[in-house]
PDB file of C-alpha atoms in Angstrom:
ATOM      1  CA  MET A  47       4.636   0.223 -20.621  1.00  0.00           C
ATOM      2  CA  ALA A  48       1.174   0.507 -19.216  1.00  0.00           C
ATOM      3  CA  GLU A  49       0.114   3.032 -16.600  1.00  0.00           C
ATOM      4  CA  PRO A  50       0.146   1.698 -13.002  1.00  0.00           C
ATOM      5  CA  GLU A  51      -3.279   0.790 -11.629  1.00  0.00           C
ATOM      6  CA  PHE A  52      -2.451   2.381  -8.268  1.00  0.00           C
ATOM      7  CA  THR A  53       0.386   4.554  -7.094  1.00  0.00           C
ATOM      8  CA  ALA A  54       0.997   6.162  -3.696  1.00  0.00           C
ATOM      9  CA  ARG A  55       4.095   8.182  -2.879  1.00  0.00           C
ATOM     10  CA  GLY A  56       5.288   9.459   0.502  1.00  0.00           C
ATOM     11  CA  VAL A  57       4.073   6.304   2.248  1.00  0.00           C
ATOM     12  CA  ARG A  58       5.607   5.192   5.562  1.00  0.00           C
ATOM     13  CA  ILE A  59       6.235   1.422   5.322  1.00  0.00           C
ATOM     14  CA  GLY A  60       6.904  -0.553   8.479  1.00  0.00           C
ATOM     15  CA  ASN A  61       7.391  -4.199   9.399  1.00  0.00           C
ATOM     16  CA  GLY A  62       6.398  -4.805  13.033  1.00  0.00           C
ATOM     17  CA  LEU A  63       7.933  -1.982  15.129  1.00  0.00           C
ATOM     18  CA  ARG A  64      10.599  -1.320  12.559  1.00  0.00           C
ATOM     19  CA  SER A  65      10.215   1.484  10.004  1.00  0.00           C
ATOM     20  CA  LEU A  66      11.560   0.452   6.601  1.00  0.00           C
ATOM     21  CA  THR A  67      11.059   3.825   4.915  1.00  0.00           C
ATOM     22  CA  ARG A  68       9.304   7.082   5.756  1.00  0.00           C
ATOM     23  CA  ALA A  69       8.688   8.234   2.175  1.00  0.00           C
ATOM     24  CA  GLY A  70       8.246   5.059   0.232  1.00  0.00           C
ATOM     25  CA  GLN A  71       6.054   4.168  -2.689  1.00  0.00           C
ATOM     26  CA  VAL A  72       3.272   1.610  -3.101  1.00  0.00           C
ATOM     27  CA  ARG A  73       2.448   0.557  -6.635  1.00  0.00           C
ATOM     28  CA  ILE A  74       0.108  -1.944  -8.315  1.00  0.00           C
ATOM     29  CA  ASN A  75       1.316  -2.577 -11.848  1.00  0.00           C
ATOM     30  CA  ASP A  76       0.814  -5.512 -14.209  1.00  0.00           C
ATOM     31  CA  GLY A  77      -0.894  -7.614 -11.514  1.00  0.00           C
ATOM     32  CA  ARG A  78       1.848  -7.107  -8.910  1.00  0.00           C
ATOM     33  CA  LEU A  79       1.922  -5.096  -5.688  1.00  0.00           C
ATOM     34  CA  GLU A  80       5.311  -3.444  -5.157  1.00  0.00           C
ATOM     35  CA  LEU A  81       6.622  -1.786  -2.027  1.00  0.00           C
ATOM     36  CA  LEU A  82       9.508   0.517  -2.831  1.00  0.00           C
ATOM     37  CA  THR A  83      11.893   2.737  -0.809  1.00  0.00           C
ATOM     38  CA  SER A  84      12.144   6.484  -1.441  1.00  0.00           C
ATOM     39  CA  TYR A  85      15.047   5.719  -3.728  1.00  0.00           C
ATOM     40  CA  GLY A  86      13.037   3.222  -5.834  1.00  0.00           C
ATOM     41  CA  SER A  87      14.648   0.055  -4.406  1.00  0.00           C
ATOM     42  CA  GLU A  88      12.261  -2.820  -3.919  1.00  0.00           C
ATOM     43  CA  ILE A  89      11.367  -3.764  -0.388  1.00  0.00           C
ATOM     44  CA  ASP A  90       8.987  -6.550  -1.357  1.00  0.00           C
ATOM     45  CA  SER A  91       6.631  -7.482  -4.132  1.00  0.00           C
ATOM     46  CA  ALA A  92       4.016 -10.193  -4.867  1.00  0.00           C
ATOM     47  CA  PRO A  93       1.190 -10.973  -7.301  1.00  0.00           C
ATOM     48  CA  VAL A  94      -1.956  -9.202  -6.133  1.00  0.00           C
ATOM     49  CA  GLN A  95      -3.810 -12.554  -5.944  1.00  0.00           C
ATOM     50  CA  ALA A  96      -1.370 -13.558  -3.137  1.00  0.00           C
ATOM     51  CA  VAL A  97      -1.682 -10.251  -1.259  1.00  0.00           C
ATOM     52  CA  ARG A  98      -4.035  -9.698   1.609  1.00  0.00           C
ATOM     53  CA  ALA A  99      -4.822  -6.003   2.221  1.00  0.00           C
ATOM     54  CA  SER A 100      -7.024  -4.837   5.023  1.00  0.00           C
ATOM     55  CA  LYS A 101      -8.109  -1.785   6.962  1.00  0.00           C
ATOM     56  CA  PRO A 102      -8.361  -2.972  10.558  1.00  0.00           C
ATOM     57  CA  TRP A 103     -10.783  -1.148  12.869  1.00  0.00           C
ATOM     58  CA  PHE A 104      -8.208  -0.616  15.625  1.00  0.00           C
ATOM     59  CA  VAL A 105      -5.745   1.549  13.662  1.00  0.00           C
ATOM     60  CA  PRO A 106      -6.079   5.167  12.550  1.00  0.00           C
ATOM     61  CA  ASP A 107      -7.815   5.930   9.264  1.00  0.00           C
ATOM     62  CA  ASP A 108      -4.605   6.628   7.438  1.00  0.00           C
ATOM     63  CA  ARG A 109      -3.179   3.122   7.933  1.00  0.00           C
ATOM     64  CA  ALA A 110      -3.605  -0.203   6.112  1.00  0.00           C
ATOM     65  CA  LEU A 111      -2.107  -3.667   6.510  1.00  0.00           C
ATOM     66  CA  ALA A 112      -0.667  -5.622   3.612  1.00  0.00           C
ATOM     67  CA  ASP A 113       0.496  -9.281   3.884  1.00  0.00           C
ATOM     68  CA  LEU A 114       3.057 -10.212   1.260  1.00  0.00           C
ATOM     69  CA  ASN A 115       5.143 -13.309   1.123  1.00  0.00           C
ATOM     70  CA  GLY A 116       4.433 -14.204   4.751  1.00  0.00           C
ATOM     71  CA  LYS A 117       5.350 -10.737   6.068  1.00  0.00           C
ATOM     72  CA  ARG A 118       2.967  -8.089   7.380  1.00  0.00           C
ATOM     73  CA  TYR A 119       3.591  -4.475   6.471  1.00  0.00           C
ATOM     74  CA  LEU A 120       1.963  -1.444   8.047  1.00  0.00           C
ATOM     75  CA  LEU A 121       1.345   1.270   5.444  1.00  0.00           C
ATOM     76  CA  THR A 122       0.707   4.823   6.556  1.00  0.00           C
ATOM     77  CA  LEU A 123      -1.055   6.628   3.741  1.00  0.00           C
ATOM     78  CA  GLY A 124      -3.126   9.832   3.791  1.00  0.00           C
ATOM     79  CA  GLU A 125      -6.283  10.227   5.901  1.00  0.00           C
ATOM     80  CA  SER A 126      -8.209  11.334   2.839  1.00  0.00           C
ATOM     81  CA  ASP A 127      -7.600  11.558  -0.864  1.00  0.00           C
ATOM     82  CA  PRO A 128      -5.719  14.714  -1.879  1.00  0.00           C
ATOM     83  CA  ALA A 129      -7.676  17.436  -3.666  1.00  0.00           C
ATOM     84  CA  PRO A 130      -7.456  17.273  -7.470  1.00  0.00           C
ATOM     85  CA  GLY A 131      -4.171  18.742  -8.632  1.00  0.00           C
ATOM     86  CA  GLU A 132      -2.531  18.491  -5.206  1.00  0.00           C
ATOM     87  CA  SER A 133       0.189  16.023  -4.272  1.00  0.00           C
ATOM     88  CA  GLY A 134      -0.075  13.573  -1.368  1.00  0.00           C
ATOM     89  CA  PRO A 135      -0.752   9.956  -0.672  1.00  0.00           C
ATOM     90  CA  PRO A 136      -4.234   8.582  -1.273  1.00  0.00           C
ATOM     91  CA  ALA A 137      -6.409   7.246   1.471  1.00  0.00           C
ATOM     92  CA  ALA A 138      -5.784   3.797   2.990  1.00  0.00           C
ATOM     93  CA  ARG A 139      -9.316   2.698   2.033  1.00  0.00           C
ATOM     94  CA  ARG A 140      -8.584   3.432  -1.619  1.00  0.00           C
ATOM     95  CA  PHE A 141      -5.458   1.242  -1.442  1.00  0.00           C
ATOM     96  CA  VAL A 142      -7.451  -1.751  -0.069  1.00  0.00           C
ATOM     97  CA  GLU A 143     -10.071  -1.262  -2.802  1.00  0.00           C
ATOM     98  CA  ALA A 144      -7.348  -1.101  -5.499  1.00  0.00           C
ATOM     99  CA  VAL A 145      -5.824  -4.395  -4.302  1.00  0.00           C
ATOM    100  CA  ARG A 146      -9.181  -6.162  -4.256  1.00  0.00           C
ATOM    101  CA  ARG A 147     -10.073  -4.772  -7.734  1.00  0.00           C
ATOM    102  CA  ALA A 148      -6.667  -5.759  -9.197  1.00  0.00           C
ATOM    103  CA  ALA A 149      -7.023  -9.272  -7.774  1.00  0.00           C
ATOM    104  CA  GLY A 150     -10.547  -9.602  -9.156  1.00  0.00           C
ATOM    105  CA  ARG A 151     -12.116 -10.047  -5.724  1.00  0.00           C
ATOM    106  CA  GLY A 152     -14.367  -6.966  -5.715  1.00  0.00           C
ATOM    107  CA  TYR A 153     -16.100  -6.045  -2.438  1.00  0.00           C
TER     108      TYR A 153
END
């Protein structure tokens, strides 16, 4: 099995005003974006070509939006990438870049 292209742990995943998990996981693997609970159960997944990820200007720096299968998810990641060797979620901007790169859209 190939190494995931992007992985973030400890991510708060919400849908509207409802929090789905406070310590979830976001993973891009084999051309699919997967949103997982802290227990590893799938919340939602879709091919990266069908995913729209963005970093809106009106939300804090640690948040990103992801549209999958007609649903919008608010992802709360880290404000900045963790230092090398330290644990923690990567920055929201890195997530958006990873989705675009995996989908072949670039910048």
